[in-house]
XYZ file of C-alpha atoms in Angstrom:
786
model
C 139.301 -209.105 16.933
C 139.053 -206.020 14.813
C 136.306 -207.573 12.635
C 134.192 -208.393 15.657
C 134.669 -204.885 16.936
C 133.565 -203.439 13.612
C 130.452 -205.603 13.669
C 129.726 -204.402 17.188
C 130.093 -200.767 16.128
C 127.713 -201.222 13.216
C 125.132 -203.156 15.219
C 123.377 -200.118 16.759
C 122.516 -198.685 13.325
C 119.742 -201.254 12.481
C 118.532 -201.070 16.085
C 118.349 -197.303 15.734
C 116.263 -197.716 12.581
C 113.933 -200.114 14.400
C 113.556 -197.644 17.254
C 112.726 -194.900 14.771
C 110.119 -197.139 13.095
C 108.573 -197.930 16.478
C 108.551 -194.249 17.334
C 106.727 -193.453 14.086
C 104.178 -196.207 14.783
C 103.671 -194.859 18.299
C 103.115 -191.358 16.952
C 100.573 -192.631 14.420
C 98.783 -194.639 17.097
C 98.744 -191.621 19.447
C 97.345 -189.411 16.674
C 94.590 -191.933 15.883
C 93.707 -192.121 19.591
C 93.451 -188.309 19.799
C 91.093 -188.251 16.809
C 88.944 -190.978 18.356
C 88.703 -189.081 21.662
C 87.860 -185.849 19.840
C 85.029 -187.533 17.942
C 83.726 -189.027 21.176
C 83.852 -185.621 22.894
C 81.942 -183.982 20.034
C 79.259 -186.670 20.189
C 78.915 -186.106 23.930
C 78.586 -182.356 23.400
C 75.869 -182.916 20.812
C 73.953 -185.050 23.288
C 74.252 -182.361 25.960
C 73.081 -179.632 23.550
C 69.909 -181.449 22.492
C 66.841 -179.483 23.535
C 68.849 -176.628 25.075
C 69.288 -174.333 22.082
C 67.181 -171.992 19.946
C 67.601 -170.406 16.532
C 66.533 -166.747 16.329
C 66.037 -164.916 13.021
C 64.200 -161.882 11.560
C 66.303 -159.621 13.787
C 65.881 -156.398 11.787
C 67.836 -153.555 13.403
C 68.302 -155.365 16.702
C 71.727 -155.546 18.306
C 73.231 -158.489 20.133
C 72.753 -156.787 23.490
C 69.032 -156.270 22.756
C 68.510 -159.958 21.987
C 70.636 -161.167 24.885
C 68.869 -158.940 27.403
C 65.453 -160.161 26.233
C 66.152 -163.914 26.352
C 68.044 -163.723 29.661
C 64.704 -163.481 31.470
C 63.892 -167.070 30.409
C 67.031 -168.571 31.962
C 70.817 -168.596 32.103
C 72.475 -168.327 28.694
C 75.624 -170.418 28.253
C 76.619 -169.533 24.689
C 75.668 -167.158 21.864
C 76.777 -167.544 18.264
C 76.113 -164.563 15.983
C 75.626 -164.888 12.216
C 76.090 -161.588 10.359
C 74.394 -160.524 7.159
C 76.658 -161.181 4.126
C 75.626 -158.013 2.312
C 75.891 -155.805 5.409
C 78.450 -156.910 7.985
C 77.027 -154.490 10.586
C 73.587 -156.129 10.484
C 72.553 -159.293 12.326
C 71.190 -162.160 10.261
C 70.467 -164.720 12.962
C 71.672 -166.018 16.335
C 72.164 -169.389 17.975
C 71.523 -169.262 21.732
C 72.214 -172.098 24.181
C 70.666 -172.240 27.662
C 71.757 -173.988 30.803
C 68.391 -175.677 31.361
C 66.076 -177.408 28.891
C 63.064 -175.835 30.648
C 64.121 -172.386 29.337
C 63.763 -173.568 25.751
C 60.408 -175.248 26.464
C 59.088 -171.983 27.898
C 60.328 -169.917 24.917
C 58.735 -172.336 22.429
C 55.459 -172.723 24.334
C 52.189 -171.654 22.664
C 52.020 -168.647 24.945
C 55.354 -167.151 23.836
C 56.437 -168.807 20.569
C 54.893 -166.281 18.181
C 54.884 -163.285 20.537
C 58.566 -162.490 21.041
C 58.669 -158.692 20.710
C 61.996 -157.029 21.496
C 62.446 -153.309 22.140
C 65.014 -151.557 19.978
C 66.013 -148.106 18.775
C 67.884 -145.281 20.517
C 65.110 -144.786 23.098
C 63.457 -148.211 22.838
C 60.669 -146.601 20.833
C 60.450 -149.489 18.338
C 59.592 -153.147 18.661
C 60.868 -156.006 16.502
C 59.030 -159.346 16.281
C 61.570 -162.160 15.953
C 61.125 -165.742 14.822
C 62.283 -168.422 17.212
C 62.769 -172.110 16.415
C 64.328 -175.026 18.196
C 67.953 -175.507 17.364
C 68.332 -178.947 15.837
C 71.683 -180.647 16.132
C 72.470 -182.611 13.003
C 73.664 -186.123 13.417
C 77.136 -186.598 11.996
C 76.828 -188.502 8.742
C 79.040 -191.574 8.487
C 81.745 -190.885 5.953
C 82.211 -193.303 3.101
C 85.027 -195.727 3.877
C 88.447 -194.529 2.859
C 90.089 -196.382 -0.004
C 92.776 -198.817 1.115
C 96.380 -197.648 0.780
C 98.027 -198.979 -2.388
C 100.526 -201.783 -2.038
C 103.960 -200.332 -1.337
C 107.493 -201.654 -1.488
C 108.837 -202.736 1.909
C 112.480 -201.908 2.622
C 112.395 -204.486 5.419
C 111.368 -207.212 2.987
C 113.982 -206.073 0.471
C 116.769 -206.214 3.065
C 115.685 -209.667 4.207
C 115.675 -211.049 0.662
C 119.013 -209.459 -0.239
C 120.691 -210.908 2.820
C 120.673 -214.404 1.262
C 122.693 -213.246 -1.780
C 126.418 -212.576 -1.750
C 126.923 -211.584 -5.387
C 126.157 -207.858 -5.828
C 124.868 -208.329 -9.397
C 122.358 -210.902 -8.130
C 121.236 -208.489 -5.415
C 120.459 -205.802 -7.997
C 118.478 -208.325 -10.057
C 116.592 -209.314 -6.910
C 115.697 -205.659 -6.279
C 113.992 -205.493 -9.667
C 111.932 -208.644 -8.958
C 110.884 -207.341 -5.528
C 109.817 -203.857 -6.610
C 108.467 -204.142 -10.167
C 104.786 -204.019 -11.049
C 103.222 -207.465 -11.303
C 100.771 -208.668 -13.933
C 97.836 -207.981 -11.598
C 99.066 -204.405 -11.029
C 99.280 -203.763 -14.762
C 95.819 -205.258 -15.353
C 94.348 -202.998 -12.652
C 95.864 -199.920 -14.274
C 94.638 -200.957 -17.716
C 91.151 -201.484 -16.265
C 91.186 -197.937 -14.814
C 92.056 -196.501 -18.234
C 89.379 -198.679 -19.889
C 86.643 -197.451 -17.517
C 87.599 -193.832 -18.147
C 87.521 -194.368 -21.916
C 84.049 -195.982 -21.786
C 82.641 -193.218 -19.589
C 83.826 -190.413 -21.862
C 82.707 -192.299 -24.992
C 79.165 -192.584 -23.562
C 79.060 -188.882 -22.719
C 79.736 -187.218 -26.061
C 83.370 -188.104 -26.740
C 83.308 -191.348 -28.745
C 86.773 -190.716 -30.238
C 88.575 -190.076 -26.982
C 91.911 -191.793 -26.445
C 93.200 -192.669 -22.965
C 96.988 -193.072 -22.892
C 98.835 -193.958 -19.688
C 102.382 -192.689 -19.389
C 105.185 -192.508 -16.845
C 106.257 -195.339 -14.568
C 103.186 -197.415 -15.382
C 104.273 -198.026 -18.980
C 108.030 -197.383 -19.155
C 108.884 -200.514 -17.174
C 110.355 -198.680 -14.170
C 107.294 -198.442 -11.922
C 107.418 -199.572 -8.300
C 104.500 -201.354 -6.688
C 101.835 -198.850 -5.697
C 103.087 -196.102 -8.027
C 100.644 -193.505 -9.315
C 98.926 -193.768 -12.684
C 99.536 -190.803 -15.012
C 97.060 -190.520 -17.882
C 96.915 -188.318 -20.948
C 93.330 -187.927 -22.154
C 92.737 -186.827 -25.747
C 89.046 -186.023 -26.162
C 89.296 -186.475 -29.925
C 87.716 -184.363 -32.630
C 84.883 -182.159 -31.423
C 81.643 -181.515 -33.229
C 82.175 -179.514 -36.439
C 79.528 -177.019 -35.285
C 81.559 -176.214 -32.179
C 83.007 -172.735 -32.647
C 85.901 -172.972 -30.220
C 88.032 -175.654 -28.650
C 87.954 -176.379 -24.955
C 90.844 -175.030 -22.888
C 92.798 -177.289 -20.565
C 90.958 -175.866 -17.544
C 87.562 -176.536 -19.157
C 88.651 -180.081 -19.970
C 89.712 -180.598 -16.361
C 86.300 -179.502 -15.088
C 84.540 -181.656 -17.658
C 86.614 -184.676 -16.643
C 85.958 -184.059 -12.946
C 82.197 -184.058 -13.530
C 82.252 -187.214 -15.679
C 84.524 -189.154 -13.323
C 81.802 -188.928 -10.683
C 79.772 -191.357 -12.808
C 82.443 -194.038 -12.299
C 81.772 -195.830 -8.978
C 85.426 -196.802 -8.558
C 86.624 -193.163 -8.638
C 86.644 -191.222 -5.365
C 88.306 -188.154 -3.830
C 88.065 -186.359 -7.184
C 90.002 -183.101 -7.075
C 90.430 -180.816 -10.120
C 93.563 -178.631 -9.989
C 93.072 -175.771 -12.449
C 95.710 -173.327 -11.176
C 98.749 -175.497 -11.916
C 101.115 -174.955 -14.871
C 99.611 -178.135 -16.341
C 95.994 -178.408 -15.074
C 95.123 -181.944 -13.949
C 92.387 -183.980 -12.280
C 93.453 -186.091 -9.316
C 91.402 -188.999 -8.023
C 91.827 -192.275 -6.140
C 90.764 -195.684 -7.389
C 88.407 -196.842 -4.660
C 89.144 -200.588 -4.624
C 92.949 -200.423 -4.920
C 93.811 -197.008 -3.425
C 95.915 -196.107 -6.485
C 96.368 -192.352 -7.025
C 95.613 -191.236 -10.583
C 96.338 -187.985 -12.426
C 94.697 -187.010 -15.731
C 96.191 -184.259 -17.917
C 95.160 -182.819 -21.284
C 98.179 -180.840 -22.503
C 99.693 -182.952 -25.305
C 101.220 -186.327 -26.151
C 104.758 -185.286 -25.239
C 104.725 -187.248 -21.963
C 103.435 -190.360 -23.739
C 106.245 -190.207 -26.314
C 108.840 -189.576 -23.578
C 107.663 -192.766 -21.867
C 107.991 -194.688 -25.137
C 111.590 -193.500 -25.461
C 112.437 -194.599 -21.900
C 110.789 -197.961 -22.572
C 112.898 -198.300 -25.708
C 116.075 -197.609 -23.694
C 115.243 -200.254 -21.061
C 114.821 -202.882 -23.780
C 118.199 -202.302 -25.477
C 120.169 -204.299 -22.898
C 119.152 -206.706 -20.137
C 121.221 -204.760 -17.606
C 119.585 -201.358 -18.112
C 116.207 -201.968 -16.461
C 117.513 -203.527 -13.201
C 120.221 -200.833 -13.094
C 117.650 -198.031 -13.370
C 115.364 -199.587 -10.742
C 118.231 -200.038 -8.264
C 119.339 -196.409 -8.671
C 115.758 -195.200 -8.320
C 115.323 -197.308 -5.174
C 118.368 -195.738 -3.508
C 117.194 -192.218 -4.420
C 113.680 -193.022 -3.195
C 115.105 -194.325 0.088
C 116.757 -190.958 0.794
C 113.913 -188.876 -0.699
C 115.996 -187.057 -3.306
C 113.853 -188.173 -6.262
C 110.154 -188.638 -6.842
C 107.002 -186.554 -6.799
C 106.199 -183.676 -4.486
C 108.743 -181.082 -5.618
C 110.709 -179.333 -2.876
C 114.293 -180.586 -2.631
C 113.672 -183.535 -4.959
C 114.265 -184.073 -8.635
C 111.563 -185.859 -10.605
C 111.829 -189.538 -11.469
C 111.937 -188.449 -15.109
C 114.985 -186.253 -14.430
C 116.737 -189.099 -12.604
C 116.037 -191.414 -15.541
C 117.552 -188.867 -17.937
C 120.677 -188.727 -15.754
C 120.993 -192.520 -16.010
C 120.471 -192.466 -19.788
C 123.142 -189.791 -20.210
C 125.552 -191.844 -18.089
C 124.967 -194.910 -20.293
C 125.471 -192.805 -23.441
C 128.844 -191.355 -22.429
C 130.523 -194.619 -21.375
C 133.743 -195.565 -23.143
C 131.708 -198.448 -24.575
C 128.204 -196.921 -24.511
C 125.088 -198.983 -23.942
C 122.788 -196.384 -25.541
C 123.193 -194.093 -28.570
C 122.493 -190.332 -28.352
C 118.976 -189.293 -29.256
C 120.136 -187.197 -32.205
C 121.497 -190.429 -33.768
C 118.092 -192.083 -33.364
C 116.410 -189.092 -35.003
C 118.883 -189.029 -37.888
C 118.102 -192.681 -38.656
C 114.333 -192.106 -38.565
C 112.955 -192.165 -42.117
C 109.253 -191.559 -41.479
C 107.132 -188.451 -41.054
C 108.354 -186.729 -37.849
C 105.817 -186.139 -35.077
C 106.079 -182.480 -34.091
C 104.658 -181.095 -30.835
C 104.997 -177.335 -30.325
C 107.745 -177.327 -32.957
C 109.850 -180.073 -31.316
C 110.596 -183.401 -32.990
C 109.461 -186.324 -30.793
C 110.168 -189.071 -33.344
C 113.062 -191.525 -33.118
C 114.144 -194.728 -34.833
C 113.438 -197.865 -32.785
C 114.668 -200.336 -35.427
C 118.118 -201.431 -34.227
C 118.978 -202.795 -37.699
C 119.077 -199.209 -39.043
C 121.278 -197.896 -36.226
C 125.080 -197.916 -36.080
C 126.376 -200.836 -34.040
C 127.682 -200.055 -30.557
C 130.869 -201.640 -29.152
C 130.432 -204.645 -26.869
C 130.292 -203.662 -23.182
C 130.846 -206.486 -20.677
C 130.630 -204.515 -17.437
C 128.766 -206.140 -14.580
C 125.567 -204.708 -13.120
C 127.187 -203.489 -9.920
C 130.095 -201.955 -11.860
C 127.584 -199.944 -13.887
C 125.715 -199.046 -10.690
C 128.870 -197.849 -8.949
C 130.010 -196.049 -12.094
C 126.830 -193.947 -12.178
C 127.496 -192.473 -8.734
C 131.225 -192.138 -9.465
C 130.517 -190.231 -12.691
C 128.198 -187.620 -11.185
C 129.979 -187.230 -7.838
C 133.211 -186.383 -9.705
C 131.534 -183.771 -11.935
C 131.032 -180.131 -10.998
C 127.454 -180.004 -12.262
C 127.285 -176.225 -11.769
C 129.665 -175.836 -14.720
C 128.235 -178.620 -16.915
C 125.534 -178.790 -19.550
C 123.989 -182.296 -19.551
C 122.416 -183.328 -22.846
C 120.922 -186.794 -23.521
C 120.237 -185.408 -27.004
C 124.004 -185.220 -27.608
C 124.846 -188.065 -25.256
C 127.511 -186.147 -23.324
C 128.205 -183.479 -20.718
C 129.643 -180.192 -21.995
C 131.127 -177.155 -20.287
C 128.551 -174.375 -20.144
C 131.111 -171.916 -21.488
C 131.189 -173.792 -24.818
C 127.498 -173.025 -25.375
C 128.159 -169.297 -24.982
C 130.621 -169.366 -27.868
C 129.034 -171.669 -30.435
C 126.437 -174.421 -30.377
C 127.437 -177.957 -31.397
C 126.570 -178.754 -35.033
C 123.854 -181.234 -33.954
C 121.717 -178.222 -32.926
C 122.049 -176.534 -36.307
C 118.457 -177.050 -37.510
C 116.858 -176.910 -34.056
C 114.884 -173.989 -32.589
C 116.728 -171.567 -30.307
C 116.868 -172.708 -26.683
C 119.951 -171.215 -24.956
C 118.317 -167.866 -24.168
C 114.930 -169.418 -23.670
C 113.515 -168.333 -20.304
C 112.174 -171.771 -19.405
C 115.622 -173.354 -19.739
C 117.189 -171.706 -16.702
C 120.838 -171.166 -17.649
C 121.762 -170.208 -14.079
C 120.361 -173.309 -12.345
C 122.403 -175.707 -10.217
C 121.878 -178.523 -12.717
C 121.306 -177.967 -16.435
C 119.757 -181.205 -17.669
C 118.265 -180.714 -21.109
C 115.117 -182.581 -22.055
C 116.114 -184.771 -25.036
C 113.049 -183.777 -27.085
C 111.890 -180.351 -25.851
C 115.342 -178.804 -25.972
C 114.310 -175.534 -24.305
C 113.237 -177.306 -21.102
C 115.596 -177.895 -18.170
C 114.105 -180.842 -16.276
C 116.019 -179.798 -13.101
C 115.076 -176.135 -13.369
C 113.221 -175.977 -10.032
C 115.802 -177.859 -7.936
C 116.772 -175.572 -5.009
C 120.272 -175.168 -3.625
C 119.575 -177.347 -0.586
C 118.310 -180.153 -2.813
C 121.398 -179.950 -5.021
C 123.745 -180.244 -2.048
C 121.802 -183.207 -0.663
C 121.918 -185.047 -3.993
C 125.649 -184.471 -4.444
C 126.321 -185.628 -0.875
C 124.284 -188.784 -1.466
C 126.046 -189.570 -4.754
C 129.459 -189.149 -3.120
C 128.646 -191.345 -0.108
C 127.073 -194.081 -2.240
C 130.175 -194.135 -4.474
C 132.502 -194.479 -1.471
C 130.373 -197.255 0.010
C 130.339 -199.081 -3.341
C 134.141 -199.134 -3.378
C 134.123 -200.672 0.113
C 131.613 -203.335 -0.928
C 133.753 -204.372 -3.891
C 136.691 -205.040 -1.584
C 134.748 -207.056 0.991
C 131.889 -209.179 -0.368
C 129.333 -210.347 2.174
C 125.682 -211.517 2.081
C 123.266 -208.615 1.733
C 126.054 -206.114 1.147
C 123.720 -203.862 -0.870
C 121.728 -203.257 2.320
C 124.503 -200.973 3.538
C 123.609 -198.571 0.715
C 120.117 -198.287 2.233
C 121.426 -197.427 5.720
C 123.619 -194.390 5.056
C 123.417 -191.245 7.178
C 123.057 -188.446 4.615
C 123.868 -185.066 6.180
C 125.194 -182.488 3.733
C 127.941 -180.562 5.527
C 126.925 -177.241 4.008
C 123.327 -177.714 5.134
C 124.364 -178.070 8.752
C 125.524 -174.447 8.846
C 122.299 -173.002 7.448
C 120.545 -171.055 10.227
C 116.854 -171.197 10.973
C 115.190 -168.895 8.456
C 113.395 -166.778 11.065
C 116.663 -166.255 12.950
C 118.305 -164.647 9.907
C 116.570 -161.347 10.652
C 117.745 -160.961 14.242
C 115.974 -161.138 17.576
C 114.610 -157.598 17.539
C 112.582 -158.332 14.407
C 109.821 -160.639 15.580
C 109.458 -162.492 12.288
C 106.519 -164.892 12.497
C 107.153 -166.768 9.240
C 110.106 -166.916 6.840
C 110.571 -168.840 3.610
C 112.857 -169.012 0.586
C 111.770 -167.331 -2.642
C 112.407 -169.174 -5.912
C 115.298 -168.065 -8.114
C 114.398 -165.775 -11.002
C 116.685 -165.481 -14.000
C 118.142 -162.083 -14.834
C 116.264 -162.102 -18.156
C 112.923 -162.772 -16.454
C 113.557 -160.222 -13.700
C 114.561 -157.468 -16.141
C 111.529 -158.252 -18.307
C 109.165 -158.039 -15.317
C 110.654 -154.785 -14.049
C 110.537 -153.304 -17.549
C 106.836 -154.131 -17.885
C 106.212 -152.695 -14.417
C 107.974 -149.436 -15.232
C 105.924 -149.076 -18.425
C 102.578 -149.613 -16.700
C 100.364 -146.878 -15.357
C 100.329 -148.492 -11.925
C 104.021 -147.768 -11.491
C 103.445 -144.075 -12.157
C 100.839 -143.977 -9.396
C 102.954 -145.798 -6.840
C 106.083 -143.823 -7.696
C 104.553 -140.715 -6.085
C 104.810 -142.480 -2.717
C 108.426 -143.531 -3.252
C 111.142 -141.683 -1.368
C 114.086 -139.959 -3.054
C 117.108 -142.163 -2.524
C 120.680 -140.997 -2.649
C 120.781 -141.788 -6.346
C 117.375 -140.128 -6.869
C 115.831 -143.216 -8.475
C 113.358 -145.848 -7.459
C 115.054 -148.498 -5.324
C 115.749 -151.524 -7.461
C 115.640 -149.651 -10.759
C 118.269 -150.159 -13.399
C 119.527 -146.589 -12.954
C 120.027 -147.186 -9.251
C 121.904 -150.391 -9.948
C 124.106 -148.646 -12.520
C 125.017 -145.825 -10.168
C 125.757 -148.271 -7.373
C 128.122 -150.126 -9.679
C 129.768 -146.878 -10.818
C 130.500 -145.885 -7.219
C 131.699 -149.407 -6.468
C 134.143 -149.339 -9.374
C 136.302 -146.993 -7.322
C 136.256 -149.366 -4.337
C 138.233 -152.592 -3.733
C 137.291 -155.579 -5.865
C 136.131 -157.427 -2.743
C 133.253 -154.942 -2.519
C 131.901 -155.832 -5.965
C 130.050 -158.906 -4.708
C 128.436 -156.759 -2.016
C 127.168 -154.348 -4.659
C 125.856 -157.127 -6.896
C 123.957 -158.692 -4.005
C 122.564 -155.293 -3.067
C 121.407 -154.635 -6.638
C 119.814 -158.093 -6.955
C 118.104 -157.589 -3.617
C 116.693 -154.227 -4.708
C 115.258 -155.779 -7.863
C 113.643 -158.619 -5.950
C 112.266 -156.140 -3.420
C 110.822 -153.977 -6.189
C 109.072 -157.016 -7.683
C 107.749 -158.027 -4.281
C 106.443 -154.513 -3.588
C 104.659 -154.549 -6.949
C 102.998 -157.875 -6.093
C 101.807 -156.527 -2.737
C 100.686 -153.092 -3.931
C 99.306 -153.720 -7.437
C 98.493 -157.428 -7.606
C 97.001 -157.721 -4.108
C 96.103 -154.047 -3.432
C 97.867 -153.847 -0.081
C 98.522 -150.302 1.122
C 102.183 -149.475 1.653
C 102.664 -147.225 4.655
C 106.446 -147.179 4.780
C 108.686 -147.053 1.704
C 112.331 -147.656 2.682
C 115.164 -145.590 1.347
C 118.244 -147.636 0.515
C 121.650 -146.214 1.384
C 124.701 -147.393 -0.518
C 127.118 -148.702 2.117
C 130.063 -149.243 -0.195
C 132.863 -147.060 1.121
C 136.382 -148.043 2.002
C 135.729 -147.054 5.610
C 132.752 -149.426 5.733
C 134.775 -152.472 4.676
C 136.922 -154.757 6.770
C 140.194 -156.155 5.554
C 138.449 -159.199 4.059
C 136.116 -157.018 2.001
C 133.059 -157.582 4.213
C 131.003 -154.783 5.690
C 131.590 -153.639 9.234
C 128.652 -153.820 11.602
C 126.473 -150.716 11.504
C 123.616 -149.715 13.727
C 120.166 -149.405 12.243
C 120.012 -146.319 10.041
C 117.001 -144.066 10.523
C 116.021 -142.168 7.385
C 113.244 -139.765 6.557
C 111.119 -139.989 3.458
C 109.733 -137.024 1.546
C 106.516 -137.399 3.528
C 108.280 -137.207 6.855
C 107.888 -140.916 7.605
C 110.742 -142.997 8.916
C 112.204 -145.717 6.763
C 114.532 -148.538 7.656
C 117.646 -150.135 6.328
C 119.067 -152.816 8.560
C 122.503 -154.355 8.667
C 122.461 -157.795 10.257
C 125.245 -160.022 11.455
C 125.556 -163.589 12.671
C 126.241 -164.807 16.184
C 129.992 -164.481 15.671
C 129.496 -160.782 14.907
C 131.201 -161.249 11.568
C 128.989 -159.507 9.068
C 128.736 -161.386 5.807
C 128.513 -159.942 2.338
C 124.817 -160.752 2.036
C 123.729 -159.068 5.269
C 121.497 -156.380 3.709
C 117.871 -156.448 4.841
C 115.148 -154.377 3.171
C 111.816 -153.811 4.897
C 108.443 -152.223 4.200
C 105.186 -151.941 6.150
C 101.803 -152.891 4.678
C 98.136 -152.611 5.588
C 95.660 -155.276 4.444
C 91.997 -154.348 4.409
C 90.429 -157.003 2.167
C 90.604 -160.779 2.552
C 92.270 -161.235 -0.830
C 93.276 -164.766 0.133
C 89.635 -165.860 0.220
C 87.582 -166.535 -2.896
C 90.294 -165.998 -5.539
C 89.555 -169.371 -7.131
C 86.142 -168.100 -8.217
C 87.786 -165.659 -10.633
C 90.994 -167.567 -11.460
C 89.676 -169.683 -14.330
C 87.589 -166.808 -15.709
C 90.578 -164.444 -15.907
C 93.158 -166.961 -17.140
C 90.816 -168.449 -19.795
C 89.593 -165.182 -21.298
C 92.776 -163.088 -21.085
C 95.596 -164.829 -22.967
C 97.716 -161.773 -23.775
C 98.234 -160.248 -20.330
C 101.162 -161.152 -18.102
C 100.788 -163.265 -14.974
C 101.103 -160.166 -12.779
C 98.382 -158.369 -14.733
C 96.063 -161.368 -14.432
C 96.584 -161.571 -10.676
C 95.818 -157.854 -10.385
C 92.633 -158.378 -12.410
C 91.532 -161.164 -10.049
C 91.918 -158.780 -7.103
C 89.970 -156.073 -8.972
C 87.113 -158.545 -9.455
C 87.159 -159.235 -5.726
C 86.972 -155.505 -4.984
C 83.839 -155.068 -7.128
C 81.717 -156.879 -4.549
C 83.361 -155.111 -1.574
C 82.979 -151.600 -0.149
C 85.657 -149.010 -1.030
C 88.980 -149.902 0.566
C 89.113 -146.617 2.467
C 85.834 -147.551 4.169
C 87.109 -150.943 5.323
C 89.003 -151.069 8.625
C 92.523 -152.464 8.545
C 92.481 -156.236 8.962
C 96.234 -156.870 9.238
C 99.307 -154.660 9.403
C 102.580 -156.423 8.728
C 106.175 -155.766 7.814
C 108.127 -157.704 5.216
C 111.876 -158.299 5.553
C 113.876 -159.521 2.565
C 117.535 -160.460 2.327
C 119.911 -162.665 0.355
C 121.802 -165.269 2.367
C 124.171 -167.849 0.863
C 122.751 -167.208 -2.573
C 119.118 -167.634 -1.475
C 116.513 -164.897 -1.226
C 114.657 -165.167 2.092
C 111.393 -163.362 2.855
C 110.314 -162.832 6.455
C 106.847 -161.673 7.574
C 106.327 -159.827 10.869
C 102.898 -159.065 12.316
C 102.439 -155.485 13.558
C 98.678 -155.421 14.228
C 95.942 -157.895 13.457
C 92.258 -158.447 13.993
C 92.121 -161.688 15.981
C 94.165 -164.348 14.105
C 93.740 -162.986 10.581
C 97.491 -162.568 10.175
C 97.986 -166.337 10.499
C 95.640 -166.974 7.571
C 97.330 -164.237 5.528
C 100.897 -165.399 6.192
C 100.057 -169.057 5.554
C 98.495 -168.116 2.229
C 101.411 -165.879 1.216
C 103.787 -168.747 2.053
C 102.443 -170.711 -0.936
C 101.092 -167.886 -3.119
C 104.262 -165.806 -3.592
C 106.640 -168.673 -4.535
C 104.025 -170.131 -6.874
C 103.465 -166.746 -8.531
C 107.194 -166.151 -8.998
C 107.638 -169.594 -10.553
C 104.912 -168.768 -13.079
C 106.688 -165.592 -14.190
C-alpha cells in the first residue's frame, strides 16, 4: 500500500516536466508567430509607402519648419524623418517626407516643379534656398541566407527511455556514455573543419600553420553537438617581417580569411576578451567553432585529460555521467555566470580519483618526475608529463564499481568545506588553506611563486589549482550564488545515490536527472533593485565581481599617484577623518575608533572600509575613465558608536543623514533596513550623482584595438581613459555639450556581495536605457580585467 502511494506521489513530477516542455514549445511557437506577423506588417507598410514619399537634400541653413511649411501646400504630410549633419548636429542634412496621397508626390516631381523648389529662409525670409527633391525608393528586403541547422544535441528524453530498460546502475552509466559520446561521423566532421582551415591559411601566406583542436573534441569527453575549440599556430613568419602579429591582429586576419571558406558563416571576431578569439558556425552541420592564438597550453591540457581517461576503463564513463548530471542542472559548461567550466569539473573528478584510498590516477607531480625528456615550457610552466605507464610507480588495485565511484565523487565534495580547502591535482590531494600560509609542500620547491599571485584568487569560494599553470585558479570567477547551487546539487545527488543503492529498480539513474535543486540560502536573497529601498527608484542593479585585497590596494595606490586624482580631489568633501573616502588613512582611522567599540562592531567597520574602497574605484572609473562629471560627492560618516549598536552588534535604524560639502552641496549617506526592520551589518549605502554629456558607450571598439595593441605598459584603467580621450578628440568641448543623462549610483555590500544600483535622474529621451545597459556589462568586465 505504501509503495503504491509513493509511486502516486512521484507520478506528477514527470508530468510536470512534460507540461514545462510543452509550455516552452508553446512560447517558441508564439514567438515565431509574432516574428512572422511583424514581417508581414512591414511588407504591407512598404507597399503602402510606395510612391508616397520624397527625399529632400541640399537644405543649407533651412530649418525643419521652413521645409514642412513649403511642402504642406502640395498635400497632407503624414510623416517626416530628419537626418542631421554628422559634423554639425544643428544643421539639417536631408529629410524623408511621406504624403497621404500619391498625387502630391507626382505634382512635386513634375517637370514644372522638380527643379524649381525654392524655399524662403533667414530671420526675415530674405534668402532663398534651392533644394533637391527625389522620389523616395523603398528597398525590397533582401532574403537572408538560410540559417545553419542546429547541431545534433543529446536528448534527455531518449536517455531516460534507454536507461529504463536497465536495472544495474553500472550498466546505466555505461549506457549514458554510448548515448552521449561523439560518433565517428562527428569526429570526421570536426577533422574536416580543421583541415579546411589549414588549407585556407596555407594558400594565403601561412604554409607552416598548424591547426590543433583541443577541449571536448579530442579529450574523449565531448557530447554530441559540442563546440569545436581550435588553437591556430600561424608558424614562422617571413624573416623580413620586423614584428610579430599580436593576438588581436591574428584574430582579424583569421576572420578575413575564414570568409573564403564557403562552409564558414556567422563569423564574429572578439578582440576585447582576455583571450581574443574568432567565433564562426559550420554552415552544413551548425557546429559552433572558436579559434584562439594564445599558446599550446590548452592543447597539452587536453592531452593530459585524454591520458587520464585511458588509464582505466571506468574513468571515461564516470566522467561523462558526472558531466551529464552537471549539464542537466546547468552548473557546468560554457557561458560563465553561475557555472564552472567543463575543464574545472574535469579537474575536480581527476582530484577525486587521485585521493582515493586506492587511487585510480597518480598526482601530476609524479608524472613530471618520471618524465626524462626535454620539458615543454610555456610562460615558465612545465606542461610535460610521462605517459609511459611502465616508468610509473604501480598503483594498488581498485575494484570499486562504476556507481560506487560516481556516488563517492558527490559524497567527497559535499562533505568538504571547500571554502577552507586548497584543491591541487598537481599534488593529488586537498589541503587546508592555512597550511599554505605557513609553508609550501616540498613538491612546490622548484616551482615559480603562485600563492600571492593575483590571478590565483586566494579569497575565492573554491581554490582549484590548474595542474600545469600553478598560478591559475580555474574556479576564480565562480560567484557566491553559483557556489551555493553547486554544493546543494552535490549534496542532493549524494543523498539520492544512497537511496538508489538500497532499492534497485529499472532506470533508477533517471531520478538523478529529475531533482528539484533550490539552494536554501538563495531563496532568501532579495531582488537586487529592492535592496536600496522604495524611495530610491533604482532602474537597474547588478552584482560587481569580487576584487582581491591585493588588486584593490594596487589600483587605489596607482590612482592616488596619478595626476587625475589630484584634480578630482579638489572636488572631494572633507570627511570627519579629513581624508578622501575610501583611502587607506580613512580606513585606518575608522579601525582605530572601532577598536574602542564592542567586537561585534568590527565586522561593520570592515564592511564599511571595503565599501569605501570599492566606491572610490567606481568613482575613478566614472570620472577619469569615462569622463562623467560628478555633481555630488558624498561625505561618509562613521556610525560606529556604542549608542548606534543594538545588543546583537548590528546598527540601529537611522534616518537619512543630510550633510554639506565644502561647496555647499548636499551629500547623502543612507542607512537601509530589510522588511523586518532589523538592520543588518552590511546596510551601508553610498551614493553619488553624475552627468553624462558624451555617448561614451558608442564607438569605443574603433579605438580599443589601437590602444591595447600599442600601449603595453599602461594599466587597464589608463587604457580605458585613453580610449575615452580619443573619443573626445572628434567631439566638441564637454562644457559645450548639453547633458545627455543625469544619474545616481548606489553601492552597498549585502551578504558578502557588492551590489551597484543605477537610478535615472534626468535623461534625453531613452538615452539612460542605453547607458545603463552598457554599464551593466562594461563595469563587471573592466573589474575582472584589473
